[in-house]
Coordinates of C-alpha atoms and ligand atoms in Angstrom, one line a residue:
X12 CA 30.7 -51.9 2.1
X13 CA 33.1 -54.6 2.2
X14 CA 34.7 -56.5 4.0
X15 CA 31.8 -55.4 6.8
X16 CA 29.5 -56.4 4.9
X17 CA 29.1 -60.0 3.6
X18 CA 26.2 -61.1 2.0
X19 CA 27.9 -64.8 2.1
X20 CA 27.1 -64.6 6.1
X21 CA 23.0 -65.3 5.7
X22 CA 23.4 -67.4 2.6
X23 CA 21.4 -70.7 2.3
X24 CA 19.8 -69.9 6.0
X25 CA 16.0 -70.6 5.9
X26 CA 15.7 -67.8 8.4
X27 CA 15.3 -64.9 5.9
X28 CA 13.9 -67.4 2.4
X29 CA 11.8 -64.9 1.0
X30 CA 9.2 -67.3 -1.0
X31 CA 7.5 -70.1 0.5
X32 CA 5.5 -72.4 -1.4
X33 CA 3.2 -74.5 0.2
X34 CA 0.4 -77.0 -0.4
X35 CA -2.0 -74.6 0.6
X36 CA -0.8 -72.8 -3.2
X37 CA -1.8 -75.3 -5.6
X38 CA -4.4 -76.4 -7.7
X39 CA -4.7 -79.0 -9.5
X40 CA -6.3 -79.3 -12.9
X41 CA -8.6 -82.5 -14.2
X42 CA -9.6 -83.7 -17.4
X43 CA -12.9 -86.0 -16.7
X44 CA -13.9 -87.6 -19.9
X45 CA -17.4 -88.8 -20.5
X46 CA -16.6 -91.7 -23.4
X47 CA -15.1 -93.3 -20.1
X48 CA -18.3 -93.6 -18.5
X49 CA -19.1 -97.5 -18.4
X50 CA -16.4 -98.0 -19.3
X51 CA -13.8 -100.7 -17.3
X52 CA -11.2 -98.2 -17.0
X53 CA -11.2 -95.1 -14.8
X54 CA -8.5 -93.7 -16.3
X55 CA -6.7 -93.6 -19.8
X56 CA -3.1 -91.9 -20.4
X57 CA -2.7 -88.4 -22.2
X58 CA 0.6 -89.2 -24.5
X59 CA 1.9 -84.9 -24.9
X60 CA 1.7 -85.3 -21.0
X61 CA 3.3 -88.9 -19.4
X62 CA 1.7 -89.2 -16.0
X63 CA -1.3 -87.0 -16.7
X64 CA -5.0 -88.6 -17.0
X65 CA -8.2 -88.4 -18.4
X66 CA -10.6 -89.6 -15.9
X67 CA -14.1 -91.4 -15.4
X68 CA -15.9 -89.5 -12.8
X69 CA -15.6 -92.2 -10.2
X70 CA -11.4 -92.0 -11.4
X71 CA -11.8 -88.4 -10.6
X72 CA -13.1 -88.8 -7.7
X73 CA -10.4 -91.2 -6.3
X74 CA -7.8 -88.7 -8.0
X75 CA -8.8 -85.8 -5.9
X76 CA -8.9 -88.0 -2.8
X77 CA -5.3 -88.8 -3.1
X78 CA -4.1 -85.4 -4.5
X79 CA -5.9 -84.3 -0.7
X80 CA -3.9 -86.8 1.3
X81 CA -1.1 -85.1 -0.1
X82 CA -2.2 -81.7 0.5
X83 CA -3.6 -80.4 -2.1
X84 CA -6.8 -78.6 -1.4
X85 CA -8.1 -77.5 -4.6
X86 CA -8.8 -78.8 -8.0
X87 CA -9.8 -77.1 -11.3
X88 CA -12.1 -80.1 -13.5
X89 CA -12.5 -80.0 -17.0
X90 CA -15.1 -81.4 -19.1
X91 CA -15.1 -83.5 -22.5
X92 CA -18.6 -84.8 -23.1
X93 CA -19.3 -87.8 -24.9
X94 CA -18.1 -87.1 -28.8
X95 CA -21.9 -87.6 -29.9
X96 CA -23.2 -84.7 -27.6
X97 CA -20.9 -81.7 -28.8
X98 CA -22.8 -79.1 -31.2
X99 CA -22.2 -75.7 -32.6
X100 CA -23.6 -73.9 -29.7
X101 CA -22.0 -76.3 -26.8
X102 CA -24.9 -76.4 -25.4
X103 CA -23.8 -80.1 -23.2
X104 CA -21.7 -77.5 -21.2
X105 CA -24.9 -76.4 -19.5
X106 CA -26.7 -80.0 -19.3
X107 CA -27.9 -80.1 -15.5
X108 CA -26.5 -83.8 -16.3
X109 CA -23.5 -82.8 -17.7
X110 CA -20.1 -84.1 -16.7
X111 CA -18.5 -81.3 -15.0
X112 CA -21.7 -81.2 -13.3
X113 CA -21.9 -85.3 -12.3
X114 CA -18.5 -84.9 -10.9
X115 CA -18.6 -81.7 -9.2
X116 CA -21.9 -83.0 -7.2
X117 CA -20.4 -86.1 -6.7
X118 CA -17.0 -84.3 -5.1
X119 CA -19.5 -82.4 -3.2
X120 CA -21.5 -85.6 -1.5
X121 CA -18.8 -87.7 -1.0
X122 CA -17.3 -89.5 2.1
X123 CA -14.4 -88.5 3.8
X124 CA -11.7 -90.1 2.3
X125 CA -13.1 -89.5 -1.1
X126 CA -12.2 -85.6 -0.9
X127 CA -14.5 -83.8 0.9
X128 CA -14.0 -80.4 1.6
X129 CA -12.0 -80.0 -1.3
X130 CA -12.3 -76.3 -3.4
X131 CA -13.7 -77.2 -6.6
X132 CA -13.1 -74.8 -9.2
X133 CA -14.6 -75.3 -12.8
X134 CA -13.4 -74.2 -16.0
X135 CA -16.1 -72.5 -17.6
X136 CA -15.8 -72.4 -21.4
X137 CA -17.5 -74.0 -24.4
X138 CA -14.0 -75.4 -26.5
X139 CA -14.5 -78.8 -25.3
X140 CA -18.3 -78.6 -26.2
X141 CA -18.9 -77.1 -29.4
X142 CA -18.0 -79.2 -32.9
X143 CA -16.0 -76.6 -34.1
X144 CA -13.6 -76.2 -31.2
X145 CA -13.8 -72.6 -30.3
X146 CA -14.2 -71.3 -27.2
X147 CA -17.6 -69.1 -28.2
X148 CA -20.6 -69.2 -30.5
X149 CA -19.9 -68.9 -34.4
X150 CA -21.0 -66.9 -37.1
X151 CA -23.5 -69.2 -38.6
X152 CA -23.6 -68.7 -42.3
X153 CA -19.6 -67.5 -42.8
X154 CA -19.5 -70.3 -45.0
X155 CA -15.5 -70.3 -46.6
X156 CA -15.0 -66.9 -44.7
X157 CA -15.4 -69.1 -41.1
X158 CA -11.6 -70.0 -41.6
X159 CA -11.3 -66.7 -40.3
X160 CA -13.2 -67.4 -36.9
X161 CA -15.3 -65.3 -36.2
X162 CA -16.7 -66.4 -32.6
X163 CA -19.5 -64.0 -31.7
X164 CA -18.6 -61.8 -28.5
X165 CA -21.9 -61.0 -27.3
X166 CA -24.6 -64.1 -28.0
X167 CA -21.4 -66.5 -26.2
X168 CA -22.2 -64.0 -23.3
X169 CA -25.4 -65.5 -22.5
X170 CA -24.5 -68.9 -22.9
X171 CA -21.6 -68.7 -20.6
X172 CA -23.9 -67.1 -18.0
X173 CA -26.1 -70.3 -18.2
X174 CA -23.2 -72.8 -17.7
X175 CA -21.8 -70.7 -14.6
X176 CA -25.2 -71.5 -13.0
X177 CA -25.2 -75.1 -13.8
X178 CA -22.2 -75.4 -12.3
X179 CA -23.3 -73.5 -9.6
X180 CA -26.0 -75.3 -9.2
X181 CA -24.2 -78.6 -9.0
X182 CA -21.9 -77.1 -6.0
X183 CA -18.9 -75.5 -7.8
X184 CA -17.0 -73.2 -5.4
X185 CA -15.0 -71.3 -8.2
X186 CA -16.3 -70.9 -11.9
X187 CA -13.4 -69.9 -13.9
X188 CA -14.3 -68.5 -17.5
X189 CA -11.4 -68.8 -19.8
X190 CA -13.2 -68.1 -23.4
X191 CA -11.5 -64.2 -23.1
X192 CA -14.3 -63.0 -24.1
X193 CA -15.5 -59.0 -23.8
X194 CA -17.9 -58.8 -20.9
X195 CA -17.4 -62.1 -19.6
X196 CA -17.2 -61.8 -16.2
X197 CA -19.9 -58.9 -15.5
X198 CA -22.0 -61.7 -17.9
X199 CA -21.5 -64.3 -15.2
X200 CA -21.6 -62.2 -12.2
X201 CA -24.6 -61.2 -13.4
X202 CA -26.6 -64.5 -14.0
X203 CA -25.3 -65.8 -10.8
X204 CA -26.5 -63.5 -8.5
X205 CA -30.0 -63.3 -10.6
X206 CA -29.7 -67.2 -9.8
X207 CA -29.4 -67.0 -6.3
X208 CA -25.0 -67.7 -6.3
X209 CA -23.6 -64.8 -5.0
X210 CA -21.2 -66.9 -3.2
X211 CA -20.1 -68.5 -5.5
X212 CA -16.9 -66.9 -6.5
X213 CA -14.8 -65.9 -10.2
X214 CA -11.5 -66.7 -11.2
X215 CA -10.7 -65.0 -14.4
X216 CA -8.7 -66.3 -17.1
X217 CA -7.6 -62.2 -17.3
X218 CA -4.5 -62.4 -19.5
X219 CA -4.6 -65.3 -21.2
X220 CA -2.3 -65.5 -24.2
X221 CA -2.5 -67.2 -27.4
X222 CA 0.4 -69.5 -26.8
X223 CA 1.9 -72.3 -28.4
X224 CA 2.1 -73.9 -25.1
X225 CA -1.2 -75.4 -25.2
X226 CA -0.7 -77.5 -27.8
X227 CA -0.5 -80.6 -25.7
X228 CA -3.7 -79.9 -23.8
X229 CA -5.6 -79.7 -26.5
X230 CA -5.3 -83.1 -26.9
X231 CA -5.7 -83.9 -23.4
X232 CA -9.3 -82.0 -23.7
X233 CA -10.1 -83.0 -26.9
X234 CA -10.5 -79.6 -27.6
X235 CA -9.0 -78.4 -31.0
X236 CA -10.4 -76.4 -33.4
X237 CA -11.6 -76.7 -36.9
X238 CA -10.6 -73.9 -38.7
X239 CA -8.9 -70.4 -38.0
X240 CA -7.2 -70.1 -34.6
X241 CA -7.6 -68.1 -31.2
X242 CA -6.2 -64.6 -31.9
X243 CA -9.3 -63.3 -32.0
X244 CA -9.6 -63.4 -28.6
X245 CA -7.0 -65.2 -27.1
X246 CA -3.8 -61.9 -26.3
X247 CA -0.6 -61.3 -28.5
X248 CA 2.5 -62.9 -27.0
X249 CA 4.2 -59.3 -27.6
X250 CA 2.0 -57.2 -25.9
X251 CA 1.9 -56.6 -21.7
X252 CA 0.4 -53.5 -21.1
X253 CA -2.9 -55.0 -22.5
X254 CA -2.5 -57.4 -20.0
X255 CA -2.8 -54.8 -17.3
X256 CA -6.0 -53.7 -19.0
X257 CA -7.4 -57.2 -19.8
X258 CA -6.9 -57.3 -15.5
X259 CA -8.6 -54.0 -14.7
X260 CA -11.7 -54.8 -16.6
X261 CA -12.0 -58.2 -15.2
X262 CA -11.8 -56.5 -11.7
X263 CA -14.5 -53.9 -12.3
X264 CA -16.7 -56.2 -13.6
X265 CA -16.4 -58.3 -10.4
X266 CA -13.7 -61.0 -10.6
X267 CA -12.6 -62.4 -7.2
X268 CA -9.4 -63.9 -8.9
X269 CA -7.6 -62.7 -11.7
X270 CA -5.3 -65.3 -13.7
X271 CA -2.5 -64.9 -15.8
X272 CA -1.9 -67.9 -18.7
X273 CA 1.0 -69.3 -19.3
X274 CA 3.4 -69.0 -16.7
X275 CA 6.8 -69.7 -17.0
X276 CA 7.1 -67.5 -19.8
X277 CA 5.4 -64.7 -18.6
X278 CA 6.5 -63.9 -15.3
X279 CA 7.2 -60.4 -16.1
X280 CA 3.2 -60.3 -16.6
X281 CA 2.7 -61.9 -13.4
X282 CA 4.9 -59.0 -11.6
X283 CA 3.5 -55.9 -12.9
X284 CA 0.0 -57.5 -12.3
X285 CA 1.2 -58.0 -8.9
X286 CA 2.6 -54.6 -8.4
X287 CA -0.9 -53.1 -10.0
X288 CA -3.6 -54.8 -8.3
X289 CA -4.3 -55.8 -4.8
X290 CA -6.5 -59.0 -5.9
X291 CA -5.6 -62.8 -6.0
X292 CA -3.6 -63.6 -8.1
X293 CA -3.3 -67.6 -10.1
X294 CA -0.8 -68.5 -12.1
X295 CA -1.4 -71.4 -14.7
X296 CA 1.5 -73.4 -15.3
X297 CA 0.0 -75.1 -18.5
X298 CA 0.3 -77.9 -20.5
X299 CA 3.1 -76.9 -22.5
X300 CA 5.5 -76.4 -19.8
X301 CA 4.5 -79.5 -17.9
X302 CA 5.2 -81.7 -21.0
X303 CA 8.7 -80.0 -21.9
X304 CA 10.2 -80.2 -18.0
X305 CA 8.8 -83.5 -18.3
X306 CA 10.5 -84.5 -21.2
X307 CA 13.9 -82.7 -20.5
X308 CA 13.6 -85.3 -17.2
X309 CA 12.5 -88.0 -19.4
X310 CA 16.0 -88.1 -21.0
X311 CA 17.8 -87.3 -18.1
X312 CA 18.6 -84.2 -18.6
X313 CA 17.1 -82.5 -15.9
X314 CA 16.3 -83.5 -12.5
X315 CA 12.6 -83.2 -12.4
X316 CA 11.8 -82.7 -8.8
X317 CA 14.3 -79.6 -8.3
X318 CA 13.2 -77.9 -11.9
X319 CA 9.3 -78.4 -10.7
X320 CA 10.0 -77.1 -7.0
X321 CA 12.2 -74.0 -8.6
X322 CA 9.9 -73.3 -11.8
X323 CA 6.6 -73.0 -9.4
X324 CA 8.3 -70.9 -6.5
X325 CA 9.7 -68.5 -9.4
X326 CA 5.6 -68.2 -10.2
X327 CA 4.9 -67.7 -6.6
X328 CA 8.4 -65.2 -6.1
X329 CA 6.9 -63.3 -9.0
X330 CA 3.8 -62.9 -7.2
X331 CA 1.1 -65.5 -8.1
X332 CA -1.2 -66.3 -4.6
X333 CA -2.5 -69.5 -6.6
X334 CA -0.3 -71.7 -8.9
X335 CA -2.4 -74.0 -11.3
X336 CA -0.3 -76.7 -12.0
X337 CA -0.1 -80.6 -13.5
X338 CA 3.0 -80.8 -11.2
X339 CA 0.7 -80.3 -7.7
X340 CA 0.7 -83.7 -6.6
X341 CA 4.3 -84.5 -7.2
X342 CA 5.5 -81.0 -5.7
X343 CA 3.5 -81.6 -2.4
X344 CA 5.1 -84.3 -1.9
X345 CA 8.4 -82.5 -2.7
X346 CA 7.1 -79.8 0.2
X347 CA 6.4 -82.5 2.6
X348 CA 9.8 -84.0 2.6
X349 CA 11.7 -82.4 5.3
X350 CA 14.4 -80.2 2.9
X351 CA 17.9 -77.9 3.6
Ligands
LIG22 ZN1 -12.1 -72.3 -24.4

């Protein structure tokens, strides 16, 4: 009790900080965008997200080369084919040519310098592909009723198994289904290790919640939909338990990572996941929260650096292993900088 004890006498000493976050933490996520290709510029601005980029694959390439010299070690690429090549079934995000796969092969052969080495983790999901925007096959003949959405659980399983092994194929290191469908990652497991991949690992979209947050990378994928929207599949901001359950299933069906989507808000989910499963754990800081803390900073009303380094240890304090954020390049930087 007081006045023995005084919890003023360790403040502010580094020698018992609980959370560390380090480099070694972060991924960072890509948009590579095919209508660049031939084109003069490797990269063109995403305006919900100032700094952020889609990119050519040769401007992805020389992204991920400078996000390495500065410590990150991982990326997370994201396709958006060439507007002519999207159809209903998204069948471009299996295309052997494809341009997750150009860039992931490319990542994989390049020089050192030009990122070798680097974990390449793909999203694995058929939004950015199909014409309707939804992140599964659709009820063909709904006709008016489609408003509704209906994406078909089962017949997306099998295309989603056949995109994991393209990407596989091409050299991916982490295939990351994020569609929330049923099944999903048994599906995959499955089709990879018929395929001869059983190395190649899963990182789960587990809990991912049908948040308003995204709205800003849905331009910077190109990927909204047409009609209806993503509760069918996508969880109820209300509910956490489910969460829990969405995890467990994912595990027994052979995930290697489990993921929790958004962040910020939902660091209650990330704890009891934490405290429930002995698995890695990513945390996916999305678009949403990148352009607000952005935009606070933007108008001088927060200092960005500090809010970024505080808002991605509180993902890590909460218990996230892996933090997927548009704010890994600046932040390693931040952890570089000798600090108090
Ligand atoms: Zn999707």
């Amino acid at each position: 009790m007081f006045p023995r004890v005084r919890m003023r006498r360790l403040r502010g000493l580094k020698l018992v900080r609980e959370t560390r976050l380090s480099c070694d933490d972060l991924i960072l996520p890509l948009f590579v965008d095919e209508n660049l290709d031939g084109k003069k510029t490797e990269k063109r601005p995403i305006n919900s997200m100032p700094g952020q980029f889609r990119f050519s694959v040769e401007g992805a390439v020389k992204e991920v080369a400078e996000a390495r010299s500065l410590g990150v070690k991982s990326v997370l690429l994201f396709g958006i084919p060439a507007q002519a090549k999207k159809d209903e079934g998204g069948s471009e995000a299996f295309n052997s040519e494809g341009v997750v796969q150009r860039t992931v092969r490319r990542l994989k052969s390049g020089s050192e310098g030009e990122g070798r080495g680097v974990v390449v983790a793909t999203d694995l999901c058929l939004c950015e592909y199909t014409t309707h925007g939804h992140c599964g096959l659709v009820e063909a003949e709904a006709g008016a009723e489609r408003g509704k959405g209906r994406v078909l659980n089962d017949a997306t399983l099998e295309v989603l198994g056949e995109v994991a092994v393209s990407q596989a194929e091409a050299g991916a290191d982490i295939v990351a289904p994020s569609g929330m469908m049923d099944g999903m990652v048994k599906a995959v497991r499955e089709r990879l290790d018929d395929a001869g991949f059983s190395n190649t690992a899963i990182m789960s979209y587990s809990a991912k919640y049908n948040s308003a947050l995204y709205g800003p990378f849905r331009e910077a994928a190109n990927s909204g939909y047409q009609f209806g929207d993503r509760s069918g599949y996508q969880m109820d901001f209300s509910n956490a338990r489910e969460a829990l359950r969405e995890v467990e299933l994912d595990i027994s069906e052979g995930a290697d990572i489990v993921m929790v989507k958004p962040a910020l808000f939902y660091l209650d989910i990330i704890s009891k996941v934490r405290e429930r499963f002995d698995l890695p754990l990513a945390a996916y800081s999305v678009s949403g929260e990148y352009a607000m803390i952005s935009a606070a900073a933007e108008q001088g009303y927060l200092n960005r650096a500090e809010v970024v380094l505080e808002g991605l240890t509180a993902m890590k304090r909460a218990g996230a292993d892996l933090i997927i954020s548009y704010f890994a390049k600046e932040v390693a930087e931040t952890l570089s900088r000798p600090r108090q």
